[in-house]
Coordinates of C-alpha atoms in Angstrom, one line a residue:
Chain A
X1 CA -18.2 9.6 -12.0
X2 CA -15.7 12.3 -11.4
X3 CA -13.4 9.9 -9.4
X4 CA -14.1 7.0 -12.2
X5 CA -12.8 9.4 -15.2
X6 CA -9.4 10.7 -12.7
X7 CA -8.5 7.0 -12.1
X8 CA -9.7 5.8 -15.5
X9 CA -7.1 8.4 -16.9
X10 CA -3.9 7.1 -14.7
X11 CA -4.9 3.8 -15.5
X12 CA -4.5 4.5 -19.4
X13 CA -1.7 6.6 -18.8
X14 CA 0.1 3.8 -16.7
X15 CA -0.9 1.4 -19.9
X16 CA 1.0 3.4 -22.3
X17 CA 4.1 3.5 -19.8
X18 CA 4.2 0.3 -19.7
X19 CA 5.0 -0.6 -23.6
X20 CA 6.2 -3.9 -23.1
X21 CA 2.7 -5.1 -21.3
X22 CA 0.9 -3.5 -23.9
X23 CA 2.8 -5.5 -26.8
X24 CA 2.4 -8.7 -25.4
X25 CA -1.4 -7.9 -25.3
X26 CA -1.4 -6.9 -28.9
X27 CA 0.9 -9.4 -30.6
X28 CA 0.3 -12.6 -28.9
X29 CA -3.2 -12.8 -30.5
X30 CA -2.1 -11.7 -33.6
X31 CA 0.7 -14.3 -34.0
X32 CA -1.9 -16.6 -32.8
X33 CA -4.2 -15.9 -35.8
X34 CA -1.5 -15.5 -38.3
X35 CA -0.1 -18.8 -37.5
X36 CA -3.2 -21.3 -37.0
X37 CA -4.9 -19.1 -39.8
X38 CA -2.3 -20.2 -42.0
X39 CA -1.0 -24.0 -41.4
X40 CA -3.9 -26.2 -40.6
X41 CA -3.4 -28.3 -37.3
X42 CA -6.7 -27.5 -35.6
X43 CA -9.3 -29.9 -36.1
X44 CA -11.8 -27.6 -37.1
X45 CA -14.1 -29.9 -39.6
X46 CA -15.6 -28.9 -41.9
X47 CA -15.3 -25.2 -41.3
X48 CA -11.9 -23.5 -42.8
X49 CA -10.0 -22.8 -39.7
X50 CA -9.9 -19.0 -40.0
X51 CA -13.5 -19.0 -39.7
X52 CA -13.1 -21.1 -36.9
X53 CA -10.4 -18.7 -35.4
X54 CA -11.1 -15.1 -35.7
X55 CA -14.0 -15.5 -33.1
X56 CA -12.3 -17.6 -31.0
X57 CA -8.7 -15.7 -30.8
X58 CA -10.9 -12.5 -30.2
X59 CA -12.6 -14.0 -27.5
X60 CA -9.0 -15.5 -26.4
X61 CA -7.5 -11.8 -26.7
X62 CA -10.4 -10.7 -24.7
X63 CA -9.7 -12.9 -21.7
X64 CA -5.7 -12.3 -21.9
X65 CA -6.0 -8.7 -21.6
X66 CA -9.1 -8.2 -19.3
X67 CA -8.5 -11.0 -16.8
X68 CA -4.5 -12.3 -16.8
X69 CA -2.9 -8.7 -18.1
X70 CA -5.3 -6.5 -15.7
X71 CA -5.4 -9.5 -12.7
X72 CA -1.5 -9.6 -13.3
X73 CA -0.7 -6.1 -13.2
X74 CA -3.1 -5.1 -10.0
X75 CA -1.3 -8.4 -8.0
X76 CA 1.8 -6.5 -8.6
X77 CA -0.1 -2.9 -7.9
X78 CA -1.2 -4.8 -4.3
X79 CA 2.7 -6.1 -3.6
X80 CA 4.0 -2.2 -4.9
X81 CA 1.4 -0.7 -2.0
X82 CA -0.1 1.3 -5.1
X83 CA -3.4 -0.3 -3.9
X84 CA -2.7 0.3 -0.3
X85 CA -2.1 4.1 -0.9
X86 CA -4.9 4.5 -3.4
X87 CA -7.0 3.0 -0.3
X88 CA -5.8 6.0 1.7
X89 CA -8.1 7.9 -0.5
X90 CA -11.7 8.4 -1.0
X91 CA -11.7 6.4 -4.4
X92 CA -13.9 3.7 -3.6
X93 CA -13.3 -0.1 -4.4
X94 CA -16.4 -0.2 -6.9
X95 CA -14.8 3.4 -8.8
X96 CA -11.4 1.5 -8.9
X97 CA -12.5 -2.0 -10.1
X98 CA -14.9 0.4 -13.0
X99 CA -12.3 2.5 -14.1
X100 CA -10.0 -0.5 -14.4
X101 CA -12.6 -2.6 -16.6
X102 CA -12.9 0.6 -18.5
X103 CA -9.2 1.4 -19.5
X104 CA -9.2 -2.6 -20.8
X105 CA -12.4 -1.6 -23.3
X106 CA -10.3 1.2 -24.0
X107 CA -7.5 -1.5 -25.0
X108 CA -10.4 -3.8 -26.7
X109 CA -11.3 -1.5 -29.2
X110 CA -8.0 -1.4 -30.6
X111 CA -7.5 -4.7 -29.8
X112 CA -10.2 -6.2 -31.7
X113 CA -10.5 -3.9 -34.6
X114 CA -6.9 -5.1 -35.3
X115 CA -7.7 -8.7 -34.8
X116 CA -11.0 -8.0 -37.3
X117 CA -8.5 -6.9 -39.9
X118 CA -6.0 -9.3 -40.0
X119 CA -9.0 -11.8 -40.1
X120 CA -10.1 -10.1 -43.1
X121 CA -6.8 -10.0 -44.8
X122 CA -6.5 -13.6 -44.4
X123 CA -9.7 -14.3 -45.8
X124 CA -12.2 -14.7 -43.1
X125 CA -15.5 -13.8 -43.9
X126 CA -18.0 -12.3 -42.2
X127 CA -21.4 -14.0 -42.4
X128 CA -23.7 -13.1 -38.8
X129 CA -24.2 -9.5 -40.0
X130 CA -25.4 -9.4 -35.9
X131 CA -22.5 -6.7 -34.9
X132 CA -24.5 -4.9 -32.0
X133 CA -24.4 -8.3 -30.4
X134 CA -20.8 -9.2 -31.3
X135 CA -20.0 -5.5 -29.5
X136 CA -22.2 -6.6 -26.5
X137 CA -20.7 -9.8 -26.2
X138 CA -17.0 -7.9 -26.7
X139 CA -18.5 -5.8 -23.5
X140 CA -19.9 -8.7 -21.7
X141 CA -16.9 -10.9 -22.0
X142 CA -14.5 -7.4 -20.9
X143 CA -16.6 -7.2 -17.9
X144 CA -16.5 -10.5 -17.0
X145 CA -13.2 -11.6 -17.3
X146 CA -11.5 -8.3 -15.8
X147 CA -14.0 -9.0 -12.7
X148 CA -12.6 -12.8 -12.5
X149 CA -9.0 -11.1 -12.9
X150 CA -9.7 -8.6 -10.2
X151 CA -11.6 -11.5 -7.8
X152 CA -8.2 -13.0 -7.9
X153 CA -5.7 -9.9 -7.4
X154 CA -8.4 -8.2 -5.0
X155 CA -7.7 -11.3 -2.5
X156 CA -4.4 -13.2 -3.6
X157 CA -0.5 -12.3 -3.0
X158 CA 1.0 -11.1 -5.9
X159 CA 2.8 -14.7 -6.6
X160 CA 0.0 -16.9 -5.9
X161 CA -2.3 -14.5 -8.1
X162 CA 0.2 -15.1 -10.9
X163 CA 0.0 -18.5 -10.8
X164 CA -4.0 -18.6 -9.9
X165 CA -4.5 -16.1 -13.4
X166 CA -2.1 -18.4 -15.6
X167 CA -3.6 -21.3 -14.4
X168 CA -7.3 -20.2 -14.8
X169 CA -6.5 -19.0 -18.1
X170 CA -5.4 -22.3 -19.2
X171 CA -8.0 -24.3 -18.2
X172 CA -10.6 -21.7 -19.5
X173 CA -8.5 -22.0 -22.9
X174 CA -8.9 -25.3 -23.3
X175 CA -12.4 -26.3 -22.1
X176 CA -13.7 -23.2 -24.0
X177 CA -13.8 -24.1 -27.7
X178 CA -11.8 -20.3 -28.2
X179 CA -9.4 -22.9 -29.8
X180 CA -9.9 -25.9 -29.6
X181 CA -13.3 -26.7 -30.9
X182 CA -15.6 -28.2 -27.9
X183 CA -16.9 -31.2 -30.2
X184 CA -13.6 -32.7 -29.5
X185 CA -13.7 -32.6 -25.8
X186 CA -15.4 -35.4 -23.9
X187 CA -19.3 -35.0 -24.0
X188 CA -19.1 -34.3 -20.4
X189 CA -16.8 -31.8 -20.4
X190 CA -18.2 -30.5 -22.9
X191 CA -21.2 -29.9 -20.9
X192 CA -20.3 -28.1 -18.3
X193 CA -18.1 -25.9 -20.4
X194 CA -21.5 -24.2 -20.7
X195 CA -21.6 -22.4 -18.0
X196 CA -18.0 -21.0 -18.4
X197 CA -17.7 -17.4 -19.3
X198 CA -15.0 -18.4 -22.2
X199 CA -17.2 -20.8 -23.8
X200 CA -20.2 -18.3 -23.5
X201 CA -17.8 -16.0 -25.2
X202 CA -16.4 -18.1 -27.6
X203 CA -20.0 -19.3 -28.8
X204 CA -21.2 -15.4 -29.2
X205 CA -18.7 -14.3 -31.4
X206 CA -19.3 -17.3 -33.3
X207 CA -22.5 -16.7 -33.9
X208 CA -22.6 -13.0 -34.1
X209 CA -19.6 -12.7 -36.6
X210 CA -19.8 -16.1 -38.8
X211 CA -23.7 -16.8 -38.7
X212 CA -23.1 -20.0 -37.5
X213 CA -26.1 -21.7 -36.1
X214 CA -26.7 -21.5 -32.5
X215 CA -28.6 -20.4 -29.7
X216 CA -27.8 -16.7 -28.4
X217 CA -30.2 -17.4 -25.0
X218 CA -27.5 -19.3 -22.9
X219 CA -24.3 -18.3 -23.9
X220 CA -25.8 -14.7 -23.5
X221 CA -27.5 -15.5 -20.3
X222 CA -23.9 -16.9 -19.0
X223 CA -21.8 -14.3 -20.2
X224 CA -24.3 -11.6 -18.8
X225 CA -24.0 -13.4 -15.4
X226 CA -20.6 -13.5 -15.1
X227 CA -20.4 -9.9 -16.4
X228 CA -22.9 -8.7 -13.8
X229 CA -21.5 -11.1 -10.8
X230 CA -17.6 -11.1 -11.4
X231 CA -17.3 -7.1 -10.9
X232 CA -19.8 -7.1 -8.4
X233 CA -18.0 -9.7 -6.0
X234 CA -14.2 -8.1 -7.0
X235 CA -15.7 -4.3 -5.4
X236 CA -17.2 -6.1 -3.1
X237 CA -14.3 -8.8 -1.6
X238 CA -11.7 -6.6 -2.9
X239 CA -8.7 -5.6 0.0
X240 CA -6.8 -3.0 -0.6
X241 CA -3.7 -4.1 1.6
Chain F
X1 CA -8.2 14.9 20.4
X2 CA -7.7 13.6 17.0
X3 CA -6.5 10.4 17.9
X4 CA -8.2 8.1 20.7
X5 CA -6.9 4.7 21.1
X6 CA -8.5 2.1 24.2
X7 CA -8.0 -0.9 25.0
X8 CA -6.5 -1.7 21.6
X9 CA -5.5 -5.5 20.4
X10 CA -4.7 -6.5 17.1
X11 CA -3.7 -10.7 17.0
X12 CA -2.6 -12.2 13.4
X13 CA -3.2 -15.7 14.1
X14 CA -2.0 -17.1 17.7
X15 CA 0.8 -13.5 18.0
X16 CA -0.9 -11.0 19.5
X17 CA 0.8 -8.0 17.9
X18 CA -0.9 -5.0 19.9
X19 CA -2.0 -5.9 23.4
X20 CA -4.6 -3.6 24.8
X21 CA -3.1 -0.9 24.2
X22 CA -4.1 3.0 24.8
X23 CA -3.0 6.2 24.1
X24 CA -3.8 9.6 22.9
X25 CA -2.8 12.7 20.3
X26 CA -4.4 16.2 20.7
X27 CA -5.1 18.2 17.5
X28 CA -2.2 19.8 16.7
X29 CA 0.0 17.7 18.4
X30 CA 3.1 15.9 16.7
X31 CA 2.9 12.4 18.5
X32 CA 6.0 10.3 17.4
X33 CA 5.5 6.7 17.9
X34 CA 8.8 4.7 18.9
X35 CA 10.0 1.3 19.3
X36 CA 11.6 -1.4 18.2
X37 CA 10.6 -3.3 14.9
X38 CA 7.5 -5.7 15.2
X39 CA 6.8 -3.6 18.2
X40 CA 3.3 -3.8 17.2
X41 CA 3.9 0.3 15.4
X42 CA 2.9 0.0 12.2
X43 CA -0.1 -2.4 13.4
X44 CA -1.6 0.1 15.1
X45 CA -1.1 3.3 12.8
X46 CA -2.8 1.1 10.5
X47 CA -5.5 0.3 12.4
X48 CA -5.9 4.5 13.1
X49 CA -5.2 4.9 9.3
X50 CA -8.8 1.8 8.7
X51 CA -6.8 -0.2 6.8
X52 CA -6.9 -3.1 9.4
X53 CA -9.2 -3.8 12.6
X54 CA -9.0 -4.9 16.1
X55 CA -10.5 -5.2 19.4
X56 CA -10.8 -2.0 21.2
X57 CA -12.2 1.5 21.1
X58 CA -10.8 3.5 18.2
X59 CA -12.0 7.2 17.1
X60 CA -9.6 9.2 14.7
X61 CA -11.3 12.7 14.5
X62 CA -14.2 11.4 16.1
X63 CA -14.9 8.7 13.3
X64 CA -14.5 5.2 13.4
X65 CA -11.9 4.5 10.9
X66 CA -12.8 0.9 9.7
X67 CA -16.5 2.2 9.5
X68 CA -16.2 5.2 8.4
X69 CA -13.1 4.6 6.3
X70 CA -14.5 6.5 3.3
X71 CA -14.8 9.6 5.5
X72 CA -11.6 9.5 7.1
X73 CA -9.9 9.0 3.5
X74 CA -11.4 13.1 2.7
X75 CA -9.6 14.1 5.7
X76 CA -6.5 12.3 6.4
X77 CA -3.2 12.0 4.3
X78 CA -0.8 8.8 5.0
X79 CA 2.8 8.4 4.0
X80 CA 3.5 4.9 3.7
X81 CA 6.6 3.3 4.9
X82 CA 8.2 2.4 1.5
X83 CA 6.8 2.0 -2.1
X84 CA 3.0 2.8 -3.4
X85 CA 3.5 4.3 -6.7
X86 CA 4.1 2.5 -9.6
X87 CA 7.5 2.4 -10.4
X88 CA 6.5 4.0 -14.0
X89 CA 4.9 6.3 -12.7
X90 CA 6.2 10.3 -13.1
X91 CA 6.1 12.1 -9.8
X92 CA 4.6 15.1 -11.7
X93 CA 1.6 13.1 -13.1
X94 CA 1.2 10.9 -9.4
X95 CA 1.3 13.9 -7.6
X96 CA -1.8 15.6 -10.0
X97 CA -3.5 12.4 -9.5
X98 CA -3.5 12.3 -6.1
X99 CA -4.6 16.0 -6.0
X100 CA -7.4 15.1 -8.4
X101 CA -8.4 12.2 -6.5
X102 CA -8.9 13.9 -2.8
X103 CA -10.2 17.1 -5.3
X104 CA -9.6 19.5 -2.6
X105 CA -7.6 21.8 -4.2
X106 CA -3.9 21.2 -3.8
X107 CA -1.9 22.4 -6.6
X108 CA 0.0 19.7 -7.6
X109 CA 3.4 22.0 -8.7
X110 CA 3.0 23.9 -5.4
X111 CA 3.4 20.8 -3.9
X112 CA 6.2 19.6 -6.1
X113 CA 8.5 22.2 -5.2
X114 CA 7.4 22.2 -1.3
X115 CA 9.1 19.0 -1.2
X116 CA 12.1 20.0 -3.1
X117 CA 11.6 17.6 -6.5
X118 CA 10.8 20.6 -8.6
X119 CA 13.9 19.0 -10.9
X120 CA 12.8 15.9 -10.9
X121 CA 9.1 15.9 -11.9
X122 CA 9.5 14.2 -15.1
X123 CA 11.5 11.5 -13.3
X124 CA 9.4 8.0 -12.8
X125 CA 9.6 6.8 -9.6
X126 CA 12.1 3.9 -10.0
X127 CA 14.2 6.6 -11.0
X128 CA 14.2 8.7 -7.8
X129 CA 16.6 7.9 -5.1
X130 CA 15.3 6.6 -1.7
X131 CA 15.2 10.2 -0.4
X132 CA 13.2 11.6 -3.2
X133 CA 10.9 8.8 -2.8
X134 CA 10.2 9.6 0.5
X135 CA 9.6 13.3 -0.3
X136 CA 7.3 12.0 -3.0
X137 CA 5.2 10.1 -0.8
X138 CA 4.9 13.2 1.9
X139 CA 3.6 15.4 -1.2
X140 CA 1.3 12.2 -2.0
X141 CA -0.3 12.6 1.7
X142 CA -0.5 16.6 1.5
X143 CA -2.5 16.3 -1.4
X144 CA -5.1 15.6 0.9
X145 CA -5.3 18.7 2.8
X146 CA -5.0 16.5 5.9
X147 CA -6.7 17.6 9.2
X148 CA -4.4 14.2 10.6
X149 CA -1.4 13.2 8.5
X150 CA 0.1 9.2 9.0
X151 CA 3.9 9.3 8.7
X152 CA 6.1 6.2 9.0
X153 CA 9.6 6.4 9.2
X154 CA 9.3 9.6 7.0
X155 CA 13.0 10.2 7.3
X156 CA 14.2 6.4 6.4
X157 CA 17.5 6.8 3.7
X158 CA 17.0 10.7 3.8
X159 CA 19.7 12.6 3.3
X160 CA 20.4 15.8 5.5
X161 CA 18.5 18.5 2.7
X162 CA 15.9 16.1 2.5
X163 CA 15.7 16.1 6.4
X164 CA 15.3 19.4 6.7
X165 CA 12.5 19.8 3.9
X166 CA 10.6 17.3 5.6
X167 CA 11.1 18.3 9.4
X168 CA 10.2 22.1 8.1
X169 CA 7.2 20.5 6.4
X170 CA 6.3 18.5 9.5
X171 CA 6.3 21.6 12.3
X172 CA 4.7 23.7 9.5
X173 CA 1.5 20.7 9.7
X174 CA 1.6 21.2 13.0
X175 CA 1.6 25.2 13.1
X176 CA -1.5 25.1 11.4
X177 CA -3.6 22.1 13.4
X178 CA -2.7 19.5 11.6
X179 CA -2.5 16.4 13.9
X180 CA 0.9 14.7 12.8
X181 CA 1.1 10.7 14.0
X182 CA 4.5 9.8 12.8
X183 CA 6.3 6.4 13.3
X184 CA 9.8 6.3 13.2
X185 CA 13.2 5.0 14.5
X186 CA 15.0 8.4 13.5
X187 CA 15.5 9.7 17.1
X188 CA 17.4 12.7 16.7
X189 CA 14.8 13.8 14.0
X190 CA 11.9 12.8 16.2
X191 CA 12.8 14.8 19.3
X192 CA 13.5 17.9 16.7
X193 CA 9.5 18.1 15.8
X194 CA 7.8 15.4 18.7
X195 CA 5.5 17.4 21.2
X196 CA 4.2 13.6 22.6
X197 CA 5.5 10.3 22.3
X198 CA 4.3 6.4 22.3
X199 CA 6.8 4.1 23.6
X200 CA 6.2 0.7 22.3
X201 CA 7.5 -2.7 22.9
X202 CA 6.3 -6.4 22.0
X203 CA 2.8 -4.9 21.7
X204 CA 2.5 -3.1 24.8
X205 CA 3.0 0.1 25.3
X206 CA 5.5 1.4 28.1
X207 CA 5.3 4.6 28.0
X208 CA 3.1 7.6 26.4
X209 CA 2.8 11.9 27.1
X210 CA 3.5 14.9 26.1
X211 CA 7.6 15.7 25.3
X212 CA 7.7 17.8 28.6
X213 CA 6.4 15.3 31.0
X214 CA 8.2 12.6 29.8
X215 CA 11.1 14.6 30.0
X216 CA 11.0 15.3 34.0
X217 CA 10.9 11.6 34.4
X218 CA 13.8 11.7 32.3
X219 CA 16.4 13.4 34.7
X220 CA 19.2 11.8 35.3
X221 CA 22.9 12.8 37.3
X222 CA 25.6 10.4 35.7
X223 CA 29.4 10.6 37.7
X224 CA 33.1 9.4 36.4
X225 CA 35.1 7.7 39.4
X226 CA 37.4 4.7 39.8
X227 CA 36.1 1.9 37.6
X228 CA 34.9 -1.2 40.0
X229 CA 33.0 0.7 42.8
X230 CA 31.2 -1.3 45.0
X231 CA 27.5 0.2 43.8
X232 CA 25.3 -1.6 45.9
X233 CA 27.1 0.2 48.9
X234 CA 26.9 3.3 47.4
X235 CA 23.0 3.1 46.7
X236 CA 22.0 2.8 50.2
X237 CA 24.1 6.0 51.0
X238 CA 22.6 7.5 48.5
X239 CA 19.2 6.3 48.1
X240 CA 19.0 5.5 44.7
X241 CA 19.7 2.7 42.1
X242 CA 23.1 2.9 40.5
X243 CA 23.7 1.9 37.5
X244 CA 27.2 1.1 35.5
X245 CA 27.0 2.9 32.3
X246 CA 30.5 2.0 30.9
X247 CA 34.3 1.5 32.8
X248 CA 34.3 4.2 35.4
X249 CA 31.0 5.9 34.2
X250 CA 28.2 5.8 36.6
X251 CA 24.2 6.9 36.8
X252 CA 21.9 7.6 39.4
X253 CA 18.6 7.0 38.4
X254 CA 16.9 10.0 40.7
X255 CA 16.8 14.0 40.1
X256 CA 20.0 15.5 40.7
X257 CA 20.0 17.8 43.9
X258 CA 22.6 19.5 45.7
X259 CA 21.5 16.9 49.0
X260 CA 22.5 13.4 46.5
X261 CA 25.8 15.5 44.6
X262 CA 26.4 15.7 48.7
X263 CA 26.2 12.1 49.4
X264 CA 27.8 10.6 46.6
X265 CA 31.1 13.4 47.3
X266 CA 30.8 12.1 50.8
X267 CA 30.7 8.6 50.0
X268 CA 33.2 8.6 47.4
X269 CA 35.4 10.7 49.9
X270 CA 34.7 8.5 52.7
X271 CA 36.0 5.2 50.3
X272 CA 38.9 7.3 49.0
X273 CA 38.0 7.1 45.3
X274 CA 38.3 10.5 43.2
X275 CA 35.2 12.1 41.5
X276 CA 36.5 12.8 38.0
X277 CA 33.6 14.2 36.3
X278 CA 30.2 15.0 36.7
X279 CA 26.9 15.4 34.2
X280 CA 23.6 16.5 35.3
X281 CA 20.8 17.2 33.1
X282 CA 18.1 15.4 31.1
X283 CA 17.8 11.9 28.6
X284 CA 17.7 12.7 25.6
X285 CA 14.7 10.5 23.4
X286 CA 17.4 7.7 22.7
X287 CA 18.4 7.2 26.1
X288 CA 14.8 7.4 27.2
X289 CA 14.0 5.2 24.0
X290 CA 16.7 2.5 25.3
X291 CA 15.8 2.9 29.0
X292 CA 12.4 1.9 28.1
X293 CA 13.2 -0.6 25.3
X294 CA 16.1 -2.6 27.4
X295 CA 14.7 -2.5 30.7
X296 CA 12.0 -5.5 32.3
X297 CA 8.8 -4.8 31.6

């Protein structure tokens, strides 16, 4: 735990150095909600589109800081030899790939509080009065994404990591209903977007913060698969040179 | 011994970068590992260090280092050649990390000012020049309290001060038992702190012992004369291989002894061509280094 807390605390340190990362974390989601929030081009139905959006660009901010930001940065931590000389001592690959997961909650909670009160301030309501869950689900999706992001930058050169997190990202975007709602995809695609940790995500929040009608069984059974597995693969596949 | 290489391969692929290789480095020892690059070096230090595996028996105070990698990590410090910070990182703040980390006890400012960046620890490491990198990553590896200590190419774009910080830092290791494995092409400050060496080249290695025993096989008698002399007639009459060092400079490849100064005066007498000067004494680590490096395997 000791070793967890030391690393924990040059990994926040490191994030705070690093201003420019940290802004694109924090505004890229907010401009994303202050601009679909406010000109309608998402078919969202029936359902005003902020409703629509504030779960799903917190589940999108979720999975740009946790797996592309924290996948991103460690690629470029692997081609600066940071991993290879943190390898050199007796911090373990499970304490590095928890105390990385933890400094992105550490990012969440600002992240999302923020997200919650812009949301508010442009008239989403809150209807699923379920907020333990929607914290779980924050968790769970943290978890699982920054283990996806570390699966990658544990194995991958920094450049084909880069493309392998921006590429993932996109796909898991778009087949994940964060955005785009999944009704409008093909049934089939539709489908198997099930078993995808974004969609899992996506559906959570939904459910958790607007009350809409859904199942909580799969979405939380995928999400706390992915949040159990992704981590537990990244310690144990992750190279440090 | 700290470090016990047999029979060591490494192969990426089809290359066979390390080909059964073995050699050895006694606690305490300073063994300097030479060569030139993709030698197959680096391969192997990081093979000692468990950061990559091969064929062969490897024990690096008695542990197996990709087994027992975790236990190794308490006990050894590695200086890596170039980068492994972040480059936003402060050296004050890397260095207390890296002291926290190994949690033995090494005071992070005591080790700021041992390697000479006392002035510099608010600096982040993009800032520092390539010297005070270097020194940064020596602190980095001392934070460990290492019973071994991995160096490569600790002197790289050093500048003289910075030399000398690091070579007093290096014999002081070595004063106190540390077992110091350095890599590097730095000759002049390798023979300064080396009590062994490793000769290396394309993955075998062709020559390995302590400084003093490498250094009777290093005696040489080297003779200015006319330039041209016939020097296959003059190595039966003397015994020994000749070789042409430059225009007019000549070496015997054999210990100089009063009988072969004889022989050569006699022959060079005998074939009316003057003897101009005369050196006798011992290689120094580059000429040993190019001997070995240049010559047929």
């Amino acid at each position: 735990m000791k070793r967890i807390a030391i690393q924990l605390r040059a990994e926040l340190m490191l994030l705070a150095r690093n201003g420019e990362q940290l802004l694109l974390t924090f505004v890229i989601p907010i401009l994303l909600l202050s601009f679909f929030g406010s000109v309608e081009v998402l078919p969202s139905g029936d359902v005003e589109p902020i409703q629509f959006l504030v779960p799903g660009v917190i589940a999108v901010a979720i999975m740009s800081s946790a797996m592309v930001s924290l996948g991103i940065a460690t690629g470029f931590e692997r081609s600066y030899l940071v991993l290879k000389r943190l390898g050199a001592t007796p911090l373990t690959r499970g304490q590095l790939v928890v105390s990385k997961i933890l400094s992105v909650f550490c990012v969440q909670i600002v992240q999302v509080a923020a997200l919650l009160a812009l949301g508010l301030f442009l008239g989403w309501e809150p209807a699923g009065n379920q907020w333990p869950l929607a914290i779980a689900a924050v968790l769970g999706g943290t978890s699982a994404f920054a283990g996806i992001g570390l699966v990658l930058a544990g194995r991958l050169r920094a450049e084909i990591n880069l493309a392998a997190q921006n590429g993932l990202y996109l796909l898991l975007l778009l087949l994940g209903g964060m955005v785009i709602p999944r009704d409008s995809l093909p049934s089939a695609a539709s489908t198997a977007a099930q078993v995808l940790p974004s969609t899992a995500l996506a559906d959570l929040l939904r459910t958790t913060l607007n009350g809409d009608s859904g199942a909580l069984l799969v979405p939380g059974t995928v999400l706390c698969a992915w949040a159990i597995l992704a981590p537990a693969i990244a310690a144990k596949r992750f190279r440090w040179s | 011994m700290s470090v016990l290489v047999e029979n060591l391969t490494v192969r990426y692929g089809d290359l066979v970068a390390v080909d059964n290789v073995s050699f050895e480095a006694p606690t305490g020892s300073v063994t300097v590992i030479l060569g030139p690059n993709g030698a197959g070096k680096t391969s192997t230090i990081e093979v000692c260090e468990g950061f990559r595996t091969g064929q062969g028996h490897v024990r690096v105070l008695g542990l197996d280092p990709a087994k027992q990698h975790r236990e190794l990590t308490n006990r050894m410090g590695v200086m890596l050649q170039g980068g492994g910070v972040y480059p936003s990182a402060r050296v004050k703040d890397v260095i207390r990390h890296f002291c926290a980390l190994h949690g033995k006890g090494a005071n992070a400012t005591e080790l700021i000012h041992l390697v000479g960046l006392g002035a510099r620890s608010k600096s982040t490491w993009r800032r520092l020049s390539g010297g005070e990198q270097q020194r940064l990553s020596l602190a980095l590896a001392l934070a460990a309290k290492p019973e071994i200590i991995f160096l490569d190419e600790p002197t790289s774009g050093v500048d003289i001060d910075g030399r000398d910080v690091i070579r007093d830092i290096i014999l002081g290791l070595s004063q106190e038992g540390t077992t110091v494995l350095l890599a590097s092409h730095d000759m002049a400050e390798a023979e300064k702190v080396a009590t062994h060496a490793v000769f290396f080249r394309e993955g075998k290695i062709l020559a390995s012992g302590d400084m003093k025993s490498l250094a009777s096989a290093r005696k040489r008698l080297r003779f200015t004369s006319t330039p041209g002399l016939v020097t296959a007639e003059l190595a039966v009459a003397v015994k020994s291989p000749i070789t042409v060092i430059s225009e007019g400079l000549y070496e015997v490849a054999s210990e100089p002894t009063p009988q072969l100064m004889t022989r050569i005066s006699q022959w060079l007498a005998d074939n009316q061509h003057p003897l101009l000067g005369v050196d006798m004494g011992t290689e120094n680590l580059e000429e040993t280094y190019r001997r070995f490096t240049r010559s047929p395997q």
